[in-house]
Short mmCIF file of C-alpha atoms and ligand atoms in Angstrom, two decimals:
data_model
loop_
_atom_site.label_atom_id
_atom_site.label_comp_id
_atom_site.label_asym_id
_atom_site.label_seq_id
_atom_site.Cartn_x
_atom_site.Cartn_y
_atom_site.Cartn_z
CA MET A 386 -29.94 -17.54 -130.30
CA ILE A 387 -28.68 -18.23 -126.81
CA LYS A 388 -25.25 -16.71 -127.51
CA GLU A 389 -26.69 -13.28 -128.31
CA GLN A 390 -28.86 -13.42 -125.23
CA ILE A 391 -25.96 -14.18 -122.87
CA VAL A 392 -23.56 -11.75 -124.59
CA GLN A 393 -26.15 -9.00 -124.22
CA LEU A 394 -26.45 -9.67 -120.49
CA ILE A 395 -22.66 -9.59 -120.21
CA THR A 396 -22.09 -6.38 -122.16
CA GLN A 397 -24.86 -4.65 -120.21
CA LYS A 398 -23.26 -5.95 -117.00
CA ARG A 399 -26.54 -7.52 -116.06
CA ALA A 400 -25.11 -11.06 -116.12
CA ARG A 401 -24.81 -12.57 -112.68
CA ILE A 402 -21.44 -14.27 -112.25
CA GLY A 403 -20.91 -17.38 -110.16
CA VAL A 404 -17.41 -18.58 -109.31
CA ILE A 405 -17.11 -22.09 -107.87
CA GLY A 406 -14.10 -22.47 -105.56
CA LEU A 407 -12.81 -19.33 -103.84
CA GLY A 408 -9.10 -20.08 -103.52
CA TYR A 409 -5.99 -18.42 -104.95
CA VAL A 410 -7.64 -18.38 -108.39
CA GLY A 411 -11.37 -18.04 -107.75
CA LEU A 412 -11.40 -15.24 -105.20
CA PRO A 413 -9.29 -12.73 -107.19
CA LEU A 414 -11.39 -13.53 -110.27
CA LEU A 415 -14.71 -13.01 -108.50
CA VAL A 416 -13.46 -9.78 -106.94
CA GLU A 417 -12.38 -8.57 -110.39
CA PHE A 418 -15.89 -9.17 -111.80
CA ALA A 419 -17.57 -7.53 -108.81
CA GLY A 420 -15.12 -4.62 -108.99
CA ASN A 421 -16.21 -4.10 -112.60
CA GLY A 422 -19.86 -3.78 -111.63
CA PHE A 423 -21.08 -7.37 -111.98
CA ARG A 424 -23.04 -9.06 -109.22
CA GLY A 425 -20.80 -11.93 -108.19
CA THR A 426 -21.54 -14.97 -106.06
CA GLY A 427 -18.84 -17.31 -104.84
CA PHE A 428 -19.72 -20.96 -104.21
CA GLU A 429 -17.61 -22.72 -101.61
CA VAL A 430 -17.65 -26.04 -99.81
CA ASP A 431 -15.64 -24.44 -97.00
CA GLU A 432 -18.15 -22.64 -94.78
CA ASP A 433 -15.43 -20.72 -93.04
CA LYS A 434 -14.22 -19.16 -96.30
CA ALA A 435 -17.77 -18.22 -97.32
CA SER A 436 -18.45 -16.55 -93.97
CA GLN A 437 -15.16 -14.66 -94.08
CA ILE A 438 -16.03 -13.21 -97.49
CA ASN A 439 -19.51 -12.23 -96.32
CA ALA A 440 -17.89 -10.54 -93.33
CA GLY A 441 -15.68 -8.53 -95.72
CA ILE A 442 -12.52 -10.46 -94.83
CA SER A 443 -9.94 -11.53 -97.40
CA TYR A 444 -7.85 -14.65 -96.72
CA ILE A 445 -5.84 -14.33 -99.96
CA SER A 446 -2.95 -11.91 -99.66
CA ASP A 447 -3.25 -10.64 -103.27
CA VAL A 448 -6.85 -9.56 -102.58
CA PRO A 449 -7.01 -6.43 -100.39
CA GLU A 450 -9.39 -6.75 -97.45
CA GLY A 451 -10.80 -3.25 -98.00
CA LYS A 452 -11.80 -4.23 -101.53
CA VAL A 453 -13.75 -7.29 -100.37
CA LYS A 454 -15.56 -5.26 -97.71
CA GLU A 455 -16.39 -2.46 -100.15
CA LEU A 456 -17.87 -4.92 -102.67
CA VAL A 457 -19.79 -6.88 -100.05
CA ASP A 458 -21.21 -3.61 -98.67
CA ALA A 459 -22.21 -2.58 -102.20
CA SER A 460 -24.04 -5.94 -102.60
CA LEU A 461 -21.84 -6.82 -105.57
CA LEU A 462 -20.06 -9.68 -103.83
CA GLN A 463 -21.32 -12.54 -101.71
CA ALA A 464 -20.32 -16.11 -100.97
CA THR A 465 -22.44 -19.13 -100.21
CA THR A 466 -22.34 -22.86 -99.57
CA ASP A 467 -25.84 -23.18 -101.01
CA PHE A 468 -25.37 -24.60 -104.49
CA ALA A 469 -29.08 -24.23 -105.29
CA GLN A 470 -28.19 -20.59 -106.08
CA LEU A 471 -26.13 -21.75 -109.10
CA GLY A 472 -29.29 -21.58 -111.16
CA ALA A 473 -29.53 -17.82 -110.57
CA CYS A 474 -26.17 -17.19 -112.28
CA ASP A 475 -25.79 -16.51 -115.99
CA ALA A 476 -22.09 -17.35 -116.14
CA LEU A 477 -20.51 -20.04 -113.99
CA ILE A 478 -16.75 -20.36 -113.68
CA ILE A 479 -15.20 -23.45 -112.11
CA CYS A 480 -11.98 -22.79 -110.14
CA VAL A 481 -11.66 -25.89 -107.97
CA PRO A 482 -8.40 -27.75 -107.23
CA THR A 483 -6.93 -30.30 -109.61
CA PRO A 484 -4.43 -32.29 -107.55
CA LEU A 485 -2.76 -35.60 -108.39
CA ARG A 486 -3.55 -38.97 -106.88
CA LYS A 487 -0.76 -40.80 -105.05
CA THR A 488 -0.18 -42.65 -108.34
CA LYS A 489 0.49 -39.23 -109.98
CA GLU A 490 -2.64 -39.60 -112.07
CA PRO A 491 -5.00 -36.63 -112.48
CA ASP A 492 -7.59 -36.25 -109.75
CA VAL A 493 -10.53 -34.52 -111.43
CA SER A 494 -12.94 -35.41 -108.62
CA TYR A 495 -13.29 -31.74 -107.55
CA ILE A 496 -14.23 -30.73 -111.11
CA LEU A 497 -16.71 -33.61 -111.22
CA ALA A 498 -18.25 -32.58 -107.89
CA ALA A 499 -18.64 -28.97 -109.06
CA ALA A 500 -20.08 -30.12 -112.40
CA GLU A 501 -22.60 -32.39 -110.63
CA GLU A 502 -23.87 -29.36 -108.70
CA ILE A 503 -24.12 -27.32 -111.91
CA LYS A 504 -25.93 -30.17 -113.65
CA LYS A 505 -28.62 -30.13 -110.95
CA GLN A 506 -29.31 -26.43 -111.54
CA LEU A 507 -28.46 -26.07 -115.24
CA ARG A 508 -31.00 -24.00 -117.14
CA ARG A 509 -31.36 -22.39 -120.54
CA GLY A 510 -29.18 -19.29 -120.93
CA GLN A 511 -26.07 -20.23 -118.94
CA LEU A 512 -22.41 -20.06 -119.92
CA ILE A 513 -20.11 -22.47 -118.10
CA VAL A 514 -16.36 -22.00 -118.12
CA LEU A 515 -13.80 -24.36 -116.63
CA GLU A 516 -10.63 -22.63 -115.38
CA SER A 517 -9.04 -25.42 -113.33
CA THR A 518 -5.90 -26.73 -114.99
CA THR A 519 -6.62 -30.14 -116.47
CA TYR A 520 -5.78 -32.61 -119.25
CA PRO A 521 -6.80 -31.91 -122.87
CA GLY A 522 -10.32 -33.15 -123.50
CA THR A 523 -11.77 -32.64 -120.00
CA THR A 524 -14.22 -29.97 -121.11
CA ASP A 525 -15.68 -31.71 -124.15
CA GLU A 526 -15.22 -35.37 -123.11
CA MET A 527 -16.26 -35.09 -119.46
CA LEU A 528 -18.29 -31.92 -118.87
CA LEU A 529 -20.29 -31.72 -122.09
CA PRO A 530 -21.87 -35.22 -121.84
CA MET A 531 -22.73 -34.56 -118.18
CA PHE A 532 -24.53 -31.32 -118.98
CA GLU A 533 -26.29 -32.79 -122.02
CA GLU A 534 -27.71 -35.56 -119.82
CA THR A 535 -30.10 -32.89 -118.54
CA GLY A 536 -31.73 -32.80 -121.97
CA LEU A 537 -30.45 -29.26 -122.56
CA LYS A 538 -28.44 -28.75 -125.75
CA LEU A 539 -25.11 -27.03 -126.31
CA ASP A 540 -25.43 -23.83 -128.37
CA GLU A 541 -29.23 -24.00 -128.22
CA ASP A 542 -29.56 -23.83 -124.44
CA PHE A 543 -26.14 -23.38 -122.85
CA LEU A 544 -22.52 -22.67 -123.79
CA LEU A 545 -19.33 -24.31 -122.56
CA ALA A 546 -15.68 -23.21 -122.68
CA PHE A 547 -12.28 -23.63 -121.10
CA SER A 548 -10.13 -20.67 -120.10
CA PRO A 549 -6.94 -21.38 -118.16
CA GLU A 550 -6.03 -19.30 -115.16
CA ARG A 551 -2.57 -17.76 -115.17
CA VAL A 552 -2.53 -15.93 -111.85
CA ASP A 553 0.92 -15.60 -110.31
CA PRO A 554 0.39 -15.24 -106.55
CA GLY A 555 2.56 -12.56 -104.98
CA ASN A 556 3.32 -10.85 -108.30
CA PRO A 557 2.48 -7.15 -107.88
CA GLN A 558 3.08 -6.36 -111.57
CA PHE A 559 0.77 -8.92 -113.17
CA GLN A 560 -2.68 -9.55 -111.75
CA THR A 561 -5.96 -10.78 -113.21
CA HIS A 562 -6.75 -7.62 -115.22
CA ASN A 563 -3.41 -7.36 -117.05
CA ILE A 564 -2.66 -11.02 -117.73
CA PRO A 565 -3.91 -11.94 -121.24
CA LYS A 566 -6.58 -14.63 -121.12
CA VAL A 567 -6.75 -17.60 -123.47
CA VAL A 568 -10.29 -18.76 -124.23
CA GLY A 569 -11.37 -21.88 -126.13
CA GLY A 570 -14.99 -22.92 -126.45
CA VAL A 571 -16.41 -26.34 -127.23
CA THR A 572 -18.21 -24.51 -130.09
CA PRO A 573 -17.52 -21.18 -131.82
CA ASP A 574 -20.53 -19.64 -130.03
CA SER A 575 -19.10 -20.77 -126.71
CA THR A 576 -15.71 -19.23 -127.55
CA GLU A 577 -17.30 -15.94 -128.57
CA CYS A 578 -19.45 -15.72 -125.48
CA ALA A 579 -16.64 -16.64 -123.06
CA ALA A 580 -14.33 -14.14 -124.81
CA SER A 581 -16.95 -11.46 -124.35
CA LEU A 582 -17.20 -12.34 -120.65
CA TYR A 583 -13.48 -12.07 -119.97
CA SER A 584 -13.03 -8.96 -122.08
CA GLN A 585 -15.09 -7.20 -119.39
CA ILE A 586 -12.29 -7.70 -116.85
CA VAL A 587 -9.02 -8.33 -118.72
CA ARG A 588 -7.28 -6.15 -121.26
CA GLU A 589 -6.46 -8.86 -123.76
CA VAL A 590 -8.40 -12.01 -124.65
CA HIS A 591 -6.85 -14.54 -127.02
CA ALA A 592 -9.50 -16.80 -128.52
CA VAL A 593 -8.45 -20.24 -129.82
CA SER A 594 -10.33 -22.76 -131.95
CA SER A 595 -11.26 -25.27 -129.24
CA ALA A 596 -11.33 -26.04 -125.54
CA ARG A 597 -8.61 -28.66 -126.13
CA VAL A 598 -6.21 -26.07 -127.51
CA ALA A 599 -6.82 -23.85 -124.48
CA GLU A 600 -6.34 -26.80 -122.09
CA THR A 601 -3.13 -27.81 -123.83
CA ALA A 602 -1.78 -24.24 -124.00
CA LYS A 603 -1.94 -24.03 -120.19
CA LEU A 604 -0.12 -27.33 -119.85
CA LEU A 605 2.54 -26.22 -122.32
CA GLU A 606 3.16 -23.05 -120.29
CA ASN A 607 3.72 -24.93 -117.07
CA THR A 608 5.59 -27.83 -118.64
CA PHE A 609 7.90 -25.25 -120.25
CA ARG A 610 8.67 -23.92 -116.78
CA ALA A 611 9.14 -27.35 -115.22
CA VAL A 612 11.51 -28.44 -117.99
CA ASN A 613 13.56 -25.25 -117.98
CA ILE A 614 13.81 -25.16 -114.20
CA GLY A 615 14.91 -28.80 -114.45
CA MET A 616 17.69 -27.76 -116.81
CA ALA A 617 18.75 -24.93 -114.50
CA ASN A 618 18.82 -27.38 -111.59
CA GLU A 619 20.91 -29.85 -113.55
CA MET A 620 23.24 -27.01 -114.49
CA ALA A 621 23.57 -26.05 -110.81
CA ARG A 622 24.60 -29.55 -109.85
CA LEU A 623 26.97 -29.76 -112.79
CA CYS A 624 28.55 -26.41 -111.81
CA TYR A 625 28.82 -27.52 -108.18
CA ALA A 626 30.74 -30.59 -109.31
CA LEU A 627 32.99 -28.40 -111.49
CA ASN A 628 33.32 -25.71 -108.79
CA ILE A 629 31.88 -23.00 -111.07
CA ASP A 630 29.48 -20.27 -109.89
CA THR A 631 26.12 -21.23 -111.53
CA TRP A 632 24.54 -17.86 -110.85
CA GLU A 633 27.36 -15.99 -112.52
CA VAL A 634 27.08 -18.34 -115.50
CA ILE A 635 23.33 -17.66 -115.84
CA ARG A 636 23.83 -13.91 -115.42
CA ALA A 637 26.39 -13.96 -118.21
CA ALA A 638 24.26 -16.07 -120.57
CA ALA A 639 21.25 -13.81 -119.91
CA THR A 640 23.05 -10.83 -121.46
CA LYS A 641 22.28 -12.39 -124.85
CA PRO A 642 19.40 -10.27 -126.16
CA PHE A 643 17.76 -13.07 -128.16
CA GLY A 644 17.36 -16.85 -128.03
CA PHE A 645 17.96 -17.18 -124.29
CA MET A 646 15.61 -16.84 -121.34
CA PRO A 647 17.05 -17.20 -117.84
CA PHE A 648 15.66 -19.83 -115.49
CA TYR A 649 17.11 -20.31 -112.03
CA PRO A 650 17.95 -23.32 -109.91
CA GLY A 651 16.53 -23.78 -106.44
CA PRO A 652 15.80 -26.28 -103.68
CA GLY A 653 13.09 -27.95 -105.80
CA ILE A 654 9.77 -26.96 -107.33
CA GLY A 655 6.58 -26.30 -105.38
CA GLY A 656 3.09 -24.88 -105.51
CA HIS A 657 -0.13 -26.21 -106.92
CA CYS A 658 0.95 -25.88 -110.57
CA ILE A 659 4.49 -26.60 -111.79
CA PRO A 660 5.02 -29.92 -109.95
CA LEU A 661 1.55 -31.19 -110.88
CA ASP A 662 0.37 -29.87 -114.22
CA PRO A 663 2.90 -31.65 -116.48
CA HIS A 664 1.56 -34.96 -115.13
CA TYR A 665 -1.87 -34.09 -116.52
CA LEU A 666 -0.29 -33.84 -119.96
CA SER A 667 1.89 -36.94 -119.71
CA TRP A 668 -1.03 -38.97 -118.37
CA LYS A 669 -3.20 -38.00 -121.34
CA ALA A 670 -0.31 -38.67 -123.73
CA ARG A 671 0.11 -42.17 -122.23
CA GLN A 672 -3.56 -42.92 -122.96
CA HIS A 673 -2.60 -42.46 -126.60
CA GLY A 674 0.59 -44.53 -126.38
CA PHE A 675 2.89 -41.51 -126.30
CA ASP A 676 5.74 -41.26 -123.80
CA SER A 677 6.57 -37.62 -122.96
CA ARG A 678 10.22 -37.93 -122.00
CA PHE A 679 11.02 -34.27 -121.21
CA ILE A 680 8.31 -34.25 -118.54
CA GLY A 681 9.65 -37.40 -116.87
CA LEU A 682 13.22 -36.16 -116.96
CA ALA A 683 12.35 -32.74 -115.54
CA GLU A 684 10.47 -34.36 -112.69
CA GLU A 685 13.37 -36.65 -111.94
CA VAL A 686 15.90 -33.80 -111.85
CA ASN A 687 13.67 -31.39 -109.92
CA SER A 688 12.60 -33.93 -107.31
CA ARG A 689 16.24 -34.69 -106.48
CA MET A 690 17.03 -31.10 -105.47
CA PRO A 691 15.99 -31.43 -101.79
CA GLU A 692 18.46 -34.33 -101.51
CA HIS A 693 21.16 -32.14 -103.04
CA VAL A 694 20.42 -29.42 -100.47
CA ILE A 695 20.83 -32.01 -97.69
CA GLN A 696 24.18 -32.94 -99.20
CA LEU A 697 25.30 -29.29 -99.11
CA VAL A 698 24.26 -29.07 -95.44
CA ALA A 699 26.09 -32.31 -94.61
CA ASP A 700 29.22 -31.09 -96.46
CA GLY A 701 29.12 -27.76 -94.61
CA LEU A 702 28.69 -29.37 -91.20
CA ASN A 703 31.33 -31.95 -92.00
CA ASP A 704 33.88 -29.19 -92.63
CA GLU A 705 33.15 -27.97 -89.09
CA ARG A 706 33.60 -31.54 -87.75
CA LYS A 707 29.90 -31.74 -87.02
CA ALA A 708 27.44 -34.54 -87.69
CA MET A 709 23.97 -33.94 -89.05
CA LYS A 710 22.59 -35.90 -86.08
CA GLY A 711 21.98 -33.49 -83.20
CA SER A 712 22.87 -30.35 -85.20
CA ASN A 713 20.55 -27.35 -85.03
CA VAL A 714 19.34 -26.51 -88.51
CA LEU A 715 17.22 -23.44 -89.20
CA LEU A 716 15.28 -23.08 -92.45
CA LEU A 717 14.76 -19.52 -93.58
CA GLY A 718 11.50 -19.69 -95.51
CA VAL A 719 9.20 -22.65 -96.09
CA ALA A 720 6.82 -21.17 -98.70
CA TYR A 721 7.46 -22.53 -102.18
CA LYS A 722 8.37 -19.08 -103.47
CA LYS A 723 9.16 -15.63 -102.16
CA ASP A 724 6.68 -13.29 -100.48
CA ILE A 725 3.73 -15.69 -100.41
CA ASP A 726 2.26 -17.97 -97.74
CA ASP A 727 1.70 -21.10 -99.86
CA VAL A 728 3.51 -24.28 -98.73
CA ARG A 729 1.74 -26.69 -101.06
CA GLU A 730 4.33 -29.09 -102.54
CA SER A 731 7.04 -26.83 -101.12
CA PRO A 732 10.50 -28.41 -101.22
CA ALA A 733 10.90 -27.16 -97.63
CA LEU A 734 8.65 -30.01 -96.48
CA SER A 735 10.87 -32.61 -98.06
CA ILE A 736 14.00 -30.88 -96.72
CA ILE A 737 12.62 -30.78 -93.17
CA ASP A 738 11.60 -34.41 -93.38
CA ARG A 739 15.02 -35.52 -94.63
CA LEU A 740 16.86 -33.48 -92.00
CA ARG A 741 14.72 -34.91 -89.20
CA THR A 742 15.21 -38.42 -90.50
CA LYS A 743 18.96 -37.87 -90.20
CA GLY A 744 18.55 -36.72 -86.59
CA ALA A 745 18.91 -32.94 -87.02
CA GLU A 746 16.99 -30.58 -84.74
CA VAL A 747 14.97 -28.57 -87.25
CA ARG A 748 13.35 -25.18 -86.78
CA TYR A 749 12.16 -22.64 -89.28
CA HIS A 750 11.37 -18.97 -89.64
CA ASP A 751 8.92 -17.72 -92.26
CA PRO A 752 7.23 -14.32 -91.96
CA PHE A 753 4.29 -15.61 -94.03
CA VAL A 754 3.81 -19.14 -92.66
CA LYS A 755 3.06 -19.51 -88.94
CA GLU A 756 2.79 -23.29 -88.90
CA VAL A 757 3.69 -26.23 -91.12
CA ARG A 758 1.66 -29.40 -91.07
CA PHE A 759 2.85 -32.63 -92.58
CA ASP A 760 0.70 -34.88 -94.71
CA ASP A 761 1.25 -38.60 -95.34
CA ALA A 762 4.10 -38.00 -97.72
CA HIS A 763 6.15 -36.24 -95.08
CA THR A 764 5.79 -38.19 -91.89
CA GLN A 765 9.06 -40.07 -91.57
CA GLY A 766 10.50 -37.56 -89.10
CA GLY A 767 7.27 -37.15 -87.11
CA ASP A 768 3.90 -35.69 -88.08
CA GLU A 769 3.58 -33.02 -85.40
CA PRO A 770 3.10 -29.56 -86.94
CA ILE A 771 6.01 -27.20 -86.39
CA MET A 772 5.75 -23.47 -85.73
CA SER A 773 7.76 -20.60 -87.15
CA VAL A 774 10.26 -19.24 -84.59
CA PRO A 775 11.15 -15.54 -84.33
CA LEU A 776 14.39 -14.67 -86.12
CA THR A 777 16.17 -13.38 -83.03
CA ASP A 778 19.91 -12.83 -82.70
CA ASP A 779 20.04 -15.75 -80.25
CA GLU A 780 18.22 -18.02 -82.70
CA LEU A 781 20.71 -17.16 -85.44
CA ARG A 782 23.72 -17.67 -83.16
CA ALA A 783 22.40 -21.00 -81.86
CA THR A 784 22.05 -22.56 -85.30
CA ASP A 785 24.73 -24.85 -86.70
CA CYS A 786 23.48 -24.37 -90.24
CA LEU A 787 20.92 -22.00 -91.73
CA ILE A 788 19.35 -22.91 -95.06
CA ILE A 789 17.79 -20.18 -97.18
CA VAL A 790 14.94 -22.13 -98.78
CA THR A 791 12.75 -19.14 -99.69
CA ASP A 792 14.21 -15.71 -100.48
CA HIS A 793 11.50 -13.59 -98.85
CA SER A 794 12.18 -9.87 -99.39
CA SER A 795 11.56 -8.73 -95.81
CA ILE A 796 14.43 -10.72 -94.26
CA ASP A 797 17.43 -8.76 -92.97
CA TYR A 798 20.05 -10.87 -94.76
CA LYS A 799 22.87 -8.64 -93.52
CA ARG A 800 22.09 -9.55 -89.91
CA VAL A 801 21.74 -13.21 -90.89
CA CYS A 802 25.21 -13.15 -92.46
CA GLN A 803 26.68 -11.54 -89.35
CA LEU A 804 25.23 -13.98 -86.81
CA ALA A 805 24.74 -17.43 -88.34
CA PRO A 806 27.94 -19.49 -88.61
CA LEU A 807 27.09 -21.49 -91.74
CA ILE A 808 24.59 -20.67 -94.49
CA VAL A 809 23.39 -22.81 -97.38
CA ASP A 810 21.90 -20.37 -99.89
CA THR A 811 19.65 -22.23 -102.34
CA ARG A 812 18.22 -19.05 -103.94
CA ASN A 813 21.16 -16.75 -104.45
CA ALA A 814 19.52 -14.49 -101.86
CA LEU A 815 22.91 -13.20 -100.71
CA ASN A 816 24.39 -10.77 -103.18
CA GLY A 817 28.10 -10.12 -103.70
CA ASP A 818 28.34 -7.37 -101.05
CA LEU A 819 26.61 -9.48 -98.42
CA ARG A 820 28.84 -12.42 -99.22
CA ARG A 821 32.00 -10.33 -99.08
CA ASP A 822 31.15 -8.85 -95.65
CA SER A 823 29.65 -12.04 -94.23
CA LYS A 824 30.96 -13.60 -91.04
CA ALA A 825 29.15 -16.80 -91.97
CA ARG A 826 30.61 -19.43 -94.22
CA ILE A 827 28.32 -19.54 -97.25
CA ILE A 828 27.65 -22.51 -99.50
CA ARG A 829 25.65 -21.67 -102.59
CA LEU A 830 23.64 -24.01 -104.75
N1 NAD B 1076 -2.66 -21.15 -107.39
C1 NAD B 1076 -2.18 -20.80 -108.56
O1 NAD B 1076 -1.20 -20.08 -108.65
C2 NAD B 1076 -2.83 -21.26 -109.86
C3 NAD B 1076 -2.46 -20.64 -111.05
C4 NAD B 1076 -3.05 -21.02 -112.23
C5 NAD B 1076 -3.97 -22.06 -112.23
N2 NAD B 1076 -4.30 -22.69 -111.06
C6 NAD B 1076 -5.32 -23.76 -111.12
O2 NAD B 1076 -6.55 -23.25 -110.63
C7 NAD B 1076 -7.26 -24.26 -109.93
C8 NAD B 1076 -7.59 -23.80 -108.52
O3 NAD B 1076 -6.38 -23.59 -107.83
P1 NAD B 1076 -6.28 -22.74 -106.49
O4 NAD B 1076 -4.82 -22.50 -106.26
O5 NAD B 1076 -7.20 -21.59 -106.54
O6 NAD B 1076 -6.82 -23.81 -105.43
P2 NAD B 1076 -7.26 -23.50 -103.92
O7 NAD B 1076 -7.12 -24.80 -103.20
O8 NAD B 1076 -6.58 -22.29 -103.41
O9 NAD B 1076 -8.81 -23.15 -104.05
C9 NAD B 1076 -9.77 -24.04 -104.45
C10 NAD B 1076 -11.03 -23.77 -103.64
O10 NAD B 1076 -12.06 -24.60 -104.12
C11 NAD B 1076 -12.86 -25.02 -103.03
N3 NAD B 1076 -13.59 -26.21 -103.46
C12 NAD B 1076 -13.17 -27.49 -103.55
N4 NAD B 1076 -14.14 -28.26 -104.05
C13 NAD B 1076 -15.22 -27.46 -104.26
C14 NAD B 1076 -16.52 -27.68 -104.78
N5 NAD B 1076 -16.91 -28.88 -105.19
N6 NAD B 1076 -17.34 -26.62 -104.84
C15 NAD B 1076 -16.95 -25.39 -104.43
N7 NAD B 1076 -15.72 -25.12 -103.95
C16 NAD B 1076 -14.86 -26.16 -103.89
C17 NAD B 1076 -11.87 -25.24 -101.92
O11 NAD B 1076 -12.48 -25.19 -100.64
C18 NAD B 1076 -10.89 -24.07 -102.15
O12 NAD B 1076 -11.27 -22.92 -101.41
C19 NAD B 1076 -6.41 -25.51 -110.01
O13 NAD B 1076 -6.79 -26.27 -111.10
C20 NAD B 1076 -5.03 -24.94 -110.25
O14 NAD B 1076 -4.18 -25.86 -110.91
C21 NAD B 1076 -3.77 -22.30 -109.87
#
């Protein structure tokens, strides 16, 4: 049987692993396989990324450069734009983007493009795993029929599974090897084989009964976050209206040792996952006549946070008899979360756009992000890219209002509090001591 054949290759580490899409998810995964003795090939459409890998260069901060070089030198790791080599791999893992269309409907075109390439090279004895976050049913409704059009048969010739990625960029504690992996095959053989593959590189594999369950589990995880962050954001606005310290409230509630899990408010949600993934679930639900109200509500509350931040800035400037128009506003951080360089869907983009629309002079400092480019959604205030400015004493003194949008660890917040006149802290980056000794007036979310 084909399952035994592939499992044997895997357990003997003779299986050749192909990862399609070498981004935040695909590159760490491929490096993990290669680091465990498998020969790994990365398939990319971006020639620049493929050449960097082959030159031993890492462009993902969680993947150490030395590691890439060591594995490339040992001939365990390579990258290519030549998809004809897909046929040489025994296991193929798809890690391409799954964005939303402007209509907020799932855009599975990248998965389709990757699957078309696989289809051209599909041969007996291959395991295909989809890792890209997607709606329930993608693996068995979309991928399976495509692959069976080749005349090859599931279970007899090839195996197919879904296993969601859970990587948390910038998290030093949890990385690929110690994050449990959920695996759901289209058939029991597919589940077993995919579980055997991942058990080579992660400590714990949790097998489920179908690809749909695995797809839905991933969407539940991220919808859970979106909804709870939405509640924390609503709480922050409620507390602001009542003049109560939200952060102190959450700290107090979090002392309960059961039945409560703290979530924190912020300037809005960002990244490639939390703002997007719940839409994959609600879209699929709508196809079946079901209206997922929590998802809609969370989106509504979360997407209003940048506007709330603008209101805090306007209130702060107003108290100083200043107008937003012509004021110098400095954003501290533009990445969507601390200590990473990712600005995808970052609320900073919306904040910058709104400030510029109101006539503010906007600059930013981010130790991880040298330049911010604006796509169609953020062009009202001009579409020229803006560059990070050095956080000099003069820069801090010259600002009318500084907004802490991302609480990067390397920032000297003490100096910021001594030199900037007005700070809007959207992340509770300034602790009690800093606030007490601050020369700046501080407005907290
Ligand atoms: N970034 C995260 O934290 C995270 C966490 C969990 C899950 N995910 C999911 O994983 C998937 C990938 O996300 P990512 O953050 O790694 O995206 P990414 O944009 O960082 O990387 C995707 C890569 O795929 C390449 N690519 C696009 N089309 C291709 C094709 N047809 N063939 C080969 N390569 C192609 C792109 O050039 C890019 O390098 C998404 O579905 C995402 O939702 C992401």
